Short mmCIF file of C-alpha atoms in Angstrom, two decimals:
data_model
loop_
_atom_site.label_atom_id
_atom_site.label_comp_id
_atom_site.label_asym_id
_atom_site.label_seq_id
_atom_site.Cartn_x
_atom_site.Cartn_y
_atom_site.Cartn_z
CA MET A 1 5.32 -8.69 -1.52
CA PRO A 2 6.53 -11.85 0.80
CA HIS A 3 5.71 -9.93 4.17
CA VAL A 4 1.97 -9.83 3.53
CA LEU A 5 1.62 -13.53 2.54
CA THR A 6 2.84 -14.90 5.95
CA GLN A 7 0.64 -12.61 7.95
CA THR A 8 2.37 -13.71 11.55
CA TRP A 9 2.18 -10.35 13.40
CA PRO A 10 -1.08 -9.62 15.26
CA TYR A 11 -3.65 -7.57 13.73
CA PHE A 12 -1.62 -6.34 10.66
CA SER A 13 -0.06 -8.31 8.02
CA ALA A 14 3.37 -7.53 9.18
CA THR A 15 5.35 -5.11 11.11
CA PRO A 16 5.39 -1.45 9.87
CA GLU A 17 8.94 -1.83 8.63
CA GLN A 18 7.98 -4.93 6.75
CA ARG A 19 4.68 -3.43 5.33
CA LEU A 20 6.97 -0.43 4.02
CA GLU A 21 9.30 -2.68 2.51
CA ASP A 22 6.65 -4.55 0.78
CA LEU A 23 5.00 -1.09 -0.50
CA HIS A 24 8.33 0.02 -1.94
CA ALA A 25 8.79 -3.23 -3.44
CA ALA A 26 5.71 -2.76 -5.51
CA PHE A 27 6.69 0.51 -6.52
CA ILE A 28 9.88 -0.89 -7.76
CA ASP A 29 8.58 -4.22 -9.31
CA PRO A 30 8.51 -3.24 -13.32
CA GLU A 31 5.99 -5.84 -13.56
CA ILE A 32 3.27 -3.92 -11.45
CA ASP A 33 1.47 -1.10 -13.15
CA ALA A 34 -0.30 0.22 -10.39
CA VAL A 35 -0.54 0.01 -6.57
CA ILE A 36 -4.20 -1.03 -5.72
CA CYS A 37 -5.26 -1.38 -2.09
CA ILE A 38 -8.26 -3.89 -1.94
CA ARG A 39 -8.51 -3.96 1.90
CA GLY A 40 -8.40 -1.34 4.56
CA GLY A 41 -5.59 0.34 5.55
CA TYR A 42 -5.72 1.11 9.42
CA GLY A 43 -2.30 1.59 10.37
CA SER A 44 -1.21 2.99 7.12
CA ASN A 45 -0.03 6.13 9.13
CA TYR A 46 2.60 4.10 10.68
CA LEU A 47 4.41 4.23 7.33
CA LEU A 48 4.45 8.11 6.67
CA GLU A 49 7.68 8.77 8.17
CA GLY A 50 9.26 6.02 6.63
CA LEU A 51 8.28 6.57 2.79
CA ASP A 52 11.04 6.73 0.48
CA LEU A 53 9.85 9.72 -1.30
CA ASP A 54 12.92 9.89 -3.82
CA LEU A 55 12.21 6.04 -4.73
CA LEU A 56 8.30 6.92 -5.32
CA ARG A 57 9.66 9.91 -7.57
CA ARG A 58 11.94 7.31 -9.21
CA HIS A 59 8.99 4.76 -9.70
CA ARG A 60 5.96 6.80 -10.51
CA LYS A 61 2.98 4.53 -10.85
CA PRO A 62 -0.58 5.15 -9.79
CA PHE A 63 -1.60 4.39 -5.91
CA ILE A 64 -5.22 3.74 -5.63
CA GLY A 65 -6.85 3.30 -1.97
CA TYR A 66 -9.67 4.05 0.31
CA SER A 67 -10.73 5.15 3.78
CA ASP A 68 -7.70 4.72 5.84
CA HIS A 69 -5.36 4.68 2.71
CA THR A 70 -6.37 8.44 2.12
CA ALA A 71 -3.69 9.61 4.65
CA ILE A 72 -0.98 7.69 2.88
CA GLY A 73 -2.28 8.66 -0.68
CA THR A 74 -2.40 12.13 0.35
CA TRP A 75 0.86 12.06 1.75
CA MET A 76 2.28 10.62 -1.47
CA LEU A 77 0.67 13.12 -3.67
CA ASP A 78 1.67 15.96 -1.59
CA GLN A 79 5.31 14.99 -1.18
CA SER A 80 6.07 12.95 -4.55
CA ASP A 81 3.48 13.86 -7.04
CA VAL A 82 2.84 10.33 -7.33
CA PRO A 83 -0.59 9.86 -8.91
CA VAL A 84 -2.92 9.06 -6.48
CA LEU A 85 -6.78 7.95 -6.92
CA HIS A 86 -9.37 7.55 -4.04
CA GLY A 87 -10.72 4.43 -5.45
CA ARG A 88 -13.26 1.81 -4.09
CA TRP A 89 -12.99 -0.81 -1.50
CA TRP A 90 -11.95 -3.60 -3.87
CA GLN A 91 -12.13 -6.32 -1.28
CA ARG A 92 -15.68 -7.28 -2.04
CA THR A 93 -15.00 -7.61 -5.61
CA PHE A 94 -12.53 -10.14 -5.71
CA ARG A 95 -12.65 -13.74 -3.65
CA ALA A 96 -11.95 -13.79 -0.07
CA GLU A 97 -8.84 -15.75 -0.65
CA MET A 98 -7.36 -12.99 -2.66
CA ALA A 99 -7.75 -10.51 0.21
CA TRP A 100 -3.88 -10.67 1.43
CA ILE A 101 -2.89 -8.77 -1.85
CA CYS A 102 -2.44 -5.45 0.00
#
């Protein structure tokens, strides 16, 4: 997920297009078993329109999020039958330097 590592865009980790590209890459990557969001998802609603639902159906894996990720998780579940879990906010569990993962 190269865009979230640079975090050059103000407030968000990247532009909506770049964040969407990273999300799609996480679903495509065979090394990733589940997409787990460990931070808040403010702005995730900007990704709804660009979600590639066919890609999600072809590379079906669990999406786990909380709070603001509810919108994107509900959309995924409703539109593509991706397994979605309303999970805890993981950032407090992991070290601060790992907070860029999602």
